[in-house]
Coordinates of C-alpha atoms in Angstrom, one line a residue:
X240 CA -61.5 -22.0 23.7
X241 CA -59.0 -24.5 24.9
X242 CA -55.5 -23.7 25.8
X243 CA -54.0 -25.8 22.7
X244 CA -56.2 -24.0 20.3
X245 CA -55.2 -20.0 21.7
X246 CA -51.2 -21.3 21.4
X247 CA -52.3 -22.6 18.0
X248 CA -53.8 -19.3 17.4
X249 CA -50.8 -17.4 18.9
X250 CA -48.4 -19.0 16.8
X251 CA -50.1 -18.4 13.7
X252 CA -50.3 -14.1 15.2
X253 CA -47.1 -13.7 16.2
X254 CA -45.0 -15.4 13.1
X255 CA -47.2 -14.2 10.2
X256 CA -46.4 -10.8 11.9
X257 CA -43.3 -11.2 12.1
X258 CA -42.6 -12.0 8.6
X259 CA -44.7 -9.1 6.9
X260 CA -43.6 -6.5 9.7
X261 CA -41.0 -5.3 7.4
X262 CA -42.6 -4.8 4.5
X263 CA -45.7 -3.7 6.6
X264 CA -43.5 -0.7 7.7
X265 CA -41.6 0.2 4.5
X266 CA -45.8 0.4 3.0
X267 CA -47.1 2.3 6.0
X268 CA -44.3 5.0 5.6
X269 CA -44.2 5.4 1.4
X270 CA -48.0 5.2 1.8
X271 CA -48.6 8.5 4.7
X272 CA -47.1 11.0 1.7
X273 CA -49.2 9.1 -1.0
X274 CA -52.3 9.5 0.6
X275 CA -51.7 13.1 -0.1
X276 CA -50.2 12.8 -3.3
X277 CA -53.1 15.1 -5.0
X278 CA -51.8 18.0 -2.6
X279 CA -48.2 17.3 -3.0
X280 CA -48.6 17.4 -6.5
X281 CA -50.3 20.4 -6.7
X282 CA -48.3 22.0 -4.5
X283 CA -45.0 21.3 -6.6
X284 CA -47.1 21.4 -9.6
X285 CA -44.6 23.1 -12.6
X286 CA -47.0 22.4 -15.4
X287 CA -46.7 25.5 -18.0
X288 CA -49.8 27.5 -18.0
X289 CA -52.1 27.5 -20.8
X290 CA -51.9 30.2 -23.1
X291 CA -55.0 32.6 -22.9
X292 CA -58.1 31.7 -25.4
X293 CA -61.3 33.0 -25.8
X294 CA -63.6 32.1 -23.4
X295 CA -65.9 30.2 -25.5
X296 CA -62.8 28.3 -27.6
X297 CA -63.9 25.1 -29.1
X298 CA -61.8 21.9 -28.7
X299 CA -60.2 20.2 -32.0
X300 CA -60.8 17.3 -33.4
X301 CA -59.1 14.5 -31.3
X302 CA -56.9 13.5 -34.0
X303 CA -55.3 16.8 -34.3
X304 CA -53.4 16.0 -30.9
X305 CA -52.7 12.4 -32.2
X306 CA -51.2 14.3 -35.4
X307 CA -49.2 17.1 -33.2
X308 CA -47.6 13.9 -30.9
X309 CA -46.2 11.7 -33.5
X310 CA -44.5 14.5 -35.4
X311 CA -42.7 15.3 -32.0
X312 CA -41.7 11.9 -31.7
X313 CA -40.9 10.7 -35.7
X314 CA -41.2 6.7 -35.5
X315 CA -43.4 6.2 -33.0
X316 CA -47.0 5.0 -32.9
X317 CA -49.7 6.0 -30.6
X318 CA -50.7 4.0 -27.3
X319 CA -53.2 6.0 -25.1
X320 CA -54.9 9.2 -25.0
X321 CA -55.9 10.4 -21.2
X322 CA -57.6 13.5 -20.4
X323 CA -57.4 16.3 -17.3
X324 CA -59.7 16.7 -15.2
X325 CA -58.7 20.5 -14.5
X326 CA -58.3 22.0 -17.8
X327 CA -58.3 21.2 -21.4
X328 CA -55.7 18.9 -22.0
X329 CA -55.1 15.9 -23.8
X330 CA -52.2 13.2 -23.0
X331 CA -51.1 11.5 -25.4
X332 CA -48.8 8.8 -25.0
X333 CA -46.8 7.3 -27.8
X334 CA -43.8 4.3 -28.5
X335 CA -42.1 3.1 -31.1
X336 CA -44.1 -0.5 -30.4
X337 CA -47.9 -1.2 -29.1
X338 CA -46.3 -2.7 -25.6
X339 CA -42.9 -0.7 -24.7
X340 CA -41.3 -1.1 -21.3
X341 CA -41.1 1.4 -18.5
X342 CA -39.1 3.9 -19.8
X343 CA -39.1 3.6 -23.9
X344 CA -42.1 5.6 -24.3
X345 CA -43.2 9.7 -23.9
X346 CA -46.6 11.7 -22.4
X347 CA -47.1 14.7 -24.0
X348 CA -49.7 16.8 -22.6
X349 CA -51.4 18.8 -26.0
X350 CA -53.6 21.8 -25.1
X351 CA -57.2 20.5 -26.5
X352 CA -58.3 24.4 -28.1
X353 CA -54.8 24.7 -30.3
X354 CA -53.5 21.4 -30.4
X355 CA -50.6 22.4 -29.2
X356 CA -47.8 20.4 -26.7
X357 CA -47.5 22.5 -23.3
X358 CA -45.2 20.2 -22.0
X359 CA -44.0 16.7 -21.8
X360 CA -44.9 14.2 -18.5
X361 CA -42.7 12.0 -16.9
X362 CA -44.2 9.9 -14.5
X363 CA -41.1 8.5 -13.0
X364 CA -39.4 12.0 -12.0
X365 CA -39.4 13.3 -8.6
X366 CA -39.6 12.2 -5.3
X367 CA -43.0 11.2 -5.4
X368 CA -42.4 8.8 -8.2
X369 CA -39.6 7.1 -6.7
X370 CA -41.9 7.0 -3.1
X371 CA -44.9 5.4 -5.5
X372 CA -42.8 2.9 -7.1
X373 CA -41.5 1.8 -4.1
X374 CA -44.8 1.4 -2.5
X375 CA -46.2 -0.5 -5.6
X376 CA -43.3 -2.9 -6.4
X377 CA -40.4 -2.0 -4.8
X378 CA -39.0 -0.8 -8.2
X379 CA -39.0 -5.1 -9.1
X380 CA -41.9 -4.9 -11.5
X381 CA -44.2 -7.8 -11.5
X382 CA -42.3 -9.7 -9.4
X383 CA -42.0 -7.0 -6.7
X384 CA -46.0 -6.6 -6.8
X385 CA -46.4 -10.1 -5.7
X386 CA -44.1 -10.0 -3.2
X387 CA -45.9 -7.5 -1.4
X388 CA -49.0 -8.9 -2.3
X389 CA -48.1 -11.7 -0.7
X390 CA -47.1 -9.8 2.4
X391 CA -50.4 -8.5 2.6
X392 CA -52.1 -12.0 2.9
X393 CA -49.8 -12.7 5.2
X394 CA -50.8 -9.4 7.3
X395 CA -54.6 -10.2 6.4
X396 CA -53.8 -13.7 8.6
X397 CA -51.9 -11.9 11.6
X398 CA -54.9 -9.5 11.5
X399 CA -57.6 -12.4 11.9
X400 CA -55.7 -14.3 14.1
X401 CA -54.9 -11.5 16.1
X402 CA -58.8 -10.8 16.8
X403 CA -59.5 -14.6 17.6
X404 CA -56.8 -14.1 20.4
X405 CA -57.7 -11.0 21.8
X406 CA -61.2 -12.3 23.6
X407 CA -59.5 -15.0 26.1
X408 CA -56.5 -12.7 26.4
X409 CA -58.9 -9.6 27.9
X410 CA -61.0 -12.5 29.4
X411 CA -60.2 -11.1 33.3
X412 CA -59.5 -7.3 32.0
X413 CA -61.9 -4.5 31.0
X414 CA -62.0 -3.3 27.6
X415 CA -59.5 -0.7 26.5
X416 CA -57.2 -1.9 30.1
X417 CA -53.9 -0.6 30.5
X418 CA -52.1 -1.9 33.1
X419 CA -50.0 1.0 34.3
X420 CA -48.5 -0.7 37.6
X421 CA -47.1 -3.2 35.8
X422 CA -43.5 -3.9 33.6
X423 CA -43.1 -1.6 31.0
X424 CA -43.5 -4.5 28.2
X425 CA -47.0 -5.2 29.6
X426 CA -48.1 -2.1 29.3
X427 CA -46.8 -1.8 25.7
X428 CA -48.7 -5.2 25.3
X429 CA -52.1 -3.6 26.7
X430 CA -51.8 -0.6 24.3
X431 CA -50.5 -3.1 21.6
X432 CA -53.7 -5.3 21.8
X433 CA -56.1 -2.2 22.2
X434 CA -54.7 -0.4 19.2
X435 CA -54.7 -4.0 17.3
X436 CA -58.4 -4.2 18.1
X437 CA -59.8 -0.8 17.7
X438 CA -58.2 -0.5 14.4
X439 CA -58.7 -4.0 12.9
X440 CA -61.4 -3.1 10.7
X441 CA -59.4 -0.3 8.9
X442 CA -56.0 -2.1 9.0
X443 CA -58.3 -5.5 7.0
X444 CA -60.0 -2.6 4.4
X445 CA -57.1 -1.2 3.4
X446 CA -54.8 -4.5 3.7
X447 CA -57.2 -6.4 1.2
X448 CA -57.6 -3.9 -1.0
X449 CA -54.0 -3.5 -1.3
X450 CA -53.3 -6.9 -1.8
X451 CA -56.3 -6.4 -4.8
X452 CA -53.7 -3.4 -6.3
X453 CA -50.8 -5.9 -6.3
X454 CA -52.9 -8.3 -9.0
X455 CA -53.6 -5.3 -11.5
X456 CA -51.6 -6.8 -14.6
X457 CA -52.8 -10.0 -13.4
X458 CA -56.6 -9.1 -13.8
X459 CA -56.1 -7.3 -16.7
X460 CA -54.3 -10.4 -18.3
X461 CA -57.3 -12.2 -17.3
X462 CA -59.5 -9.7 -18.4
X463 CA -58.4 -9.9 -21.8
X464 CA -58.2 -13.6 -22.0
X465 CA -61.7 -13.6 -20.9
X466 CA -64.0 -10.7 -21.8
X467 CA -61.8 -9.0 -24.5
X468 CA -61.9 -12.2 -26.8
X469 CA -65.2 -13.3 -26.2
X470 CA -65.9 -9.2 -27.5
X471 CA -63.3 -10.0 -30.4
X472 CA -64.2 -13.5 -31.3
X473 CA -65.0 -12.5 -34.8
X474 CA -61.8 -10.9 -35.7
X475 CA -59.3 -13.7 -34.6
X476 CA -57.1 -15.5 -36.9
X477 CA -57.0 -11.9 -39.4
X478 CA -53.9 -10.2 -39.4
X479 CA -52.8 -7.1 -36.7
X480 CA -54.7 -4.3 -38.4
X481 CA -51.9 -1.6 -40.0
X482 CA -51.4 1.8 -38.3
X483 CA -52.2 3.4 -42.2
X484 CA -56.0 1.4 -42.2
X485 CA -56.8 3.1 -38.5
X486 CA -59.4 5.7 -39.1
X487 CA -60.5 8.6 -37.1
X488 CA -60.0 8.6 -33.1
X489 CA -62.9 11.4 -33.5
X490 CA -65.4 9.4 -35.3
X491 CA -64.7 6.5 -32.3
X492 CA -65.0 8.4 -29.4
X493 CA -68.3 9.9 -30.6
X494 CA -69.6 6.5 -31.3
X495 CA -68.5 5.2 -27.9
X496 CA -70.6 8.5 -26.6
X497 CA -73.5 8.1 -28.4
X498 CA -73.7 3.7 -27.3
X499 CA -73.1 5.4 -23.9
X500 CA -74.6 9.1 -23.5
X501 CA -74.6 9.5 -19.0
X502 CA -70.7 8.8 -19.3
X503 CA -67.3 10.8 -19.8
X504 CA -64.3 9.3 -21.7
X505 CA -61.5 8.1 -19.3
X506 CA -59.3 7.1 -21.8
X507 CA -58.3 5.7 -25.1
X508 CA -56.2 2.9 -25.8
X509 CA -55.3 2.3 -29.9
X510 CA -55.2 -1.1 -31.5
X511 CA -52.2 -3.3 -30.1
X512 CA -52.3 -2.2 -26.7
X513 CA -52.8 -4.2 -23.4
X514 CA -56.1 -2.0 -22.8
X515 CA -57.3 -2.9 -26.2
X516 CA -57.5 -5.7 -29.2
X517 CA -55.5 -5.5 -32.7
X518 CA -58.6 -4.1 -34.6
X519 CA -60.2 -1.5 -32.1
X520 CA -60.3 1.4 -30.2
X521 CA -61.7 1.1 -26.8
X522 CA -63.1 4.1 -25.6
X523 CA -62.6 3.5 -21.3
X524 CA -66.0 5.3 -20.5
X525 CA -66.8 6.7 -16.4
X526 CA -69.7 7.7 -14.8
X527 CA -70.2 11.5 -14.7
X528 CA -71.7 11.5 -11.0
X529 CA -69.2 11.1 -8.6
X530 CA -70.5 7.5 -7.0
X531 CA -69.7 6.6 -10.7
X532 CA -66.9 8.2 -11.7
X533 CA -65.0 4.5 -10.9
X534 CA -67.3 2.4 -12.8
X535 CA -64.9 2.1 -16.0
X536 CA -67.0 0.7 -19.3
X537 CA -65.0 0.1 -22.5
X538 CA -66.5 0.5 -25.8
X539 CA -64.9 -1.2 -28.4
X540 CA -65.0 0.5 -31.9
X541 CA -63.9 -1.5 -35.1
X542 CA -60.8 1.3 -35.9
X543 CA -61.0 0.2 -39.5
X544 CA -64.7 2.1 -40.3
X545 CA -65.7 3.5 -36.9
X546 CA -68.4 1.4 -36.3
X547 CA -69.3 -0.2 -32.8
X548 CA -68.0 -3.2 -32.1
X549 CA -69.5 -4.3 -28.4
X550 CA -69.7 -1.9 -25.2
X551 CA -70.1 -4.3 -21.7
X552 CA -69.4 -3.3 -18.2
X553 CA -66.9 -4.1 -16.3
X554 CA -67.0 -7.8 -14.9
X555 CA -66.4 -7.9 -10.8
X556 CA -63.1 -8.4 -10.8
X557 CA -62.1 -5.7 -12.7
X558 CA -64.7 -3.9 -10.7
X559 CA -62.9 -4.9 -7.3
X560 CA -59.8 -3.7 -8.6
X561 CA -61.1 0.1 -9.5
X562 CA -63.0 0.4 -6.1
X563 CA -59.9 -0.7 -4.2
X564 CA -57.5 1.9 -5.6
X565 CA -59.0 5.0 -4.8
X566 CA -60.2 2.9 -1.2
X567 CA -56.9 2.2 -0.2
X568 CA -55.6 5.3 -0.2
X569 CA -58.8 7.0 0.9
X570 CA -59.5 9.2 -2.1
X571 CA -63.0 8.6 -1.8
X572 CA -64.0 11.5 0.6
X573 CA -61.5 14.7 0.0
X574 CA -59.2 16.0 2.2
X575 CA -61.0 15.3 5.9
X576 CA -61.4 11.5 5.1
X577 CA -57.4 11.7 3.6
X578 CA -56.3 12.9 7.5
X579 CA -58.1 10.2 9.0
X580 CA -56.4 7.5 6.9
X581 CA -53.4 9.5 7.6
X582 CA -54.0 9.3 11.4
X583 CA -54.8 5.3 10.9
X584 CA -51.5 4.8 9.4
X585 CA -49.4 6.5 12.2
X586 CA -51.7 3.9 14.4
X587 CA -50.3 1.5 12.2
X588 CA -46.9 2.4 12.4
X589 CA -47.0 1.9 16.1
X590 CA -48.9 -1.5 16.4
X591 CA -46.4 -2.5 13.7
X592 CA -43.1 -1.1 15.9
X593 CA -44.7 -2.5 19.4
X594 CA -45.2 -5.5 18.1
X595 CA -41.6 -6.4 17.1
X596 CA -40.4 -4.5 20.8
X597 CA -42.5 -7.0 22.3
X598 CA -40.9 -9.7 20.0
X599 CA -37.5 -9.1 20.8
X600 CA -38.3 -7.9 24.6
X601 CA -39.6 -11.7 24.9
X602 CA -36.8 -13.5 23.6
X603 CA -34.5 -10.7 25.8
X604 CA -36.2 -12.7 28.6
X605 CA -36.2 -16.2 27.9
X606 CA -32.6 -15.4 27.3

């Protein structure tokens, strides 16, 4: 590689990282406690315990907890229904309009066998949720995702370049070098370029798929431009359908079930709602394997007579964005898979922090 072309290619390294280094380090230290947010949340977990049933107590109707939410909450509408994975609960979450803003709407978790609320969620209390939202959008919405998605293609760049500089720099030193008789900044530059290298494949994995995390309202704005009215095409240009004409959320999920038998409901979002058109229910459907359980499929279900409307997988974009989630913060192999991307991270950190010493150490000198 010519001379020209490595400065070229050590530009590029040293300024793209210079520029996300910040933000790189703010991530890398909001993201070590969320990789273990399922523990952390457990651990603090203050849920009220369900009240004892007999052991073979059927589930209600799914309306019942629609019916038990809005009388908690007199002028609102429902939005979503969620479900636990860990015992028989429902979620229901509910607004006074189909698309509220952070804030102006309530969870309230509704014990499946009674239909009873056993508590009400707030997803932005607690130190976890202010260490989330500050990992996903530095509490600027939108804009704030950007940003740091942004920062990740930017990272994604230093990353690349980085590799293409690394051969002609080791070019007269053995793999893995440190040159321990030399200045203290080389030999931070030695462990600098070997943690850079031996970690590049991990730091690009989860960098991408973070940067796929920052476009979530974007591909689901898409998503619904795209696929959602091509499903719809026959209701456009009729009016919103009236929360009084809605029929049963019972009837829809069985229909969904039945288009759909291999799969477990995710989640329900009602007419009006981002997840959803004005005249249906869509029944989010996962695999019930666990190489599936990402694979999201929406049924739609005409809310007006319970019939089904469409039912289509997932197009790859949408598919891109479930895989990266749980990827990115390593969900995908329990608790020995969540310490290594744990140890990665603090590897991170310190190719992050070296870097700028060796930044500032440089211009210390040509001072």
């Amino acid at each position: 590689m010519r001379t020209a072309t490595v400065r070229t290619w050590c530009w590029l390294h040293k300024w793209t990282s210079l520029v996300c280094t910040l933000f790189l380090l703010m991530l890398c230290l909001t993201g070590l406690p969320l990789i273990f947010h399922d523990e952390i949340d457990a651990a603090f977990d203050d849920r009220q315990p369900l009240p004892a049933a007999p052991a073979n107590a059927r589930t209600l109707p799914l309306d019942a907890y629609v019916r038990t939410a809005t009388a908690m909450y007199p002028g609102e509408r429902p939005l979503f229904m969620s479900f636990d994975d860990d015992r028989p609960v429902a979620n229901v979450t509910t607004a006074k309009v189909a698309q509220p803003g952070r804030g102006n709407l309530h969870i309230t978790a509704i014990d499946r066998r009674t239909a009873r609320p056993v508590g009400a969620l707030d997803e932005d209390a607690g130190i976890m949720a202010v260490i989330r939202r500050l990992h996903i959008d530095m509490f600027a919405g939108l804009p704030g995702k950007l940003f740091l998605g942004a920062m990740g293609l930017l990272f994604c760049v230093s990353i690349v370049s980085g590799i293409v500089v690394y051969a002609p720099f080791m070019r007269k030193l053995a793999f893995g070098e440190i040159r321990n008789q030399r200045s203290r900044r080389v030999r931070w530059l030695d462990r600098h370029n070997l943690l850079g290298i031996a970690t590049a494949m991990w730091v690009g994995v989860v960098g991408l798929t973070g940067v796929v995390n920052t476009l979530s309202e974007t591909l689901t704005a898409i998503w619904r431009a795209d696929q959602l009215a091509a499903l719809t095409k026959p209701y456009q240009g009729q009016p919103a359908l009236p929360i009084a004409a809605w029929g049963s959320i019972e009837g829809a999920m069985r229909t969904a079930r039945r288009a759909a038998p291999s799969t477990e409901p995710q989640f329900i979002a009602f007419p009006g709602t981002r997840f959803s058109s004005e005249y249906h229910y869509a029944v989010w459907l996962k695999g019930a394997t666990p190489a599936t359980r990402q694979l999201l499929t929406p049924a739609l279900v005409d809310a007006r007579n319970g019939e089904l409307t469409a039912i289509r997988g997932m197009p790859w974009y949408m598919l891109a964005l479930r895989l990266s989630q749980p990827l990115h913060f390593g969900d995908y192999g329990a608790l020995p898979m969540k310490v290594l991307w744990a140890l990665l991270d603090l590897v991170a950190i310190v190719i992050l922090g070296s870097g700028v010493y060796l930044w500032l150490s440089h211009r210390r000198a040509a001072t």
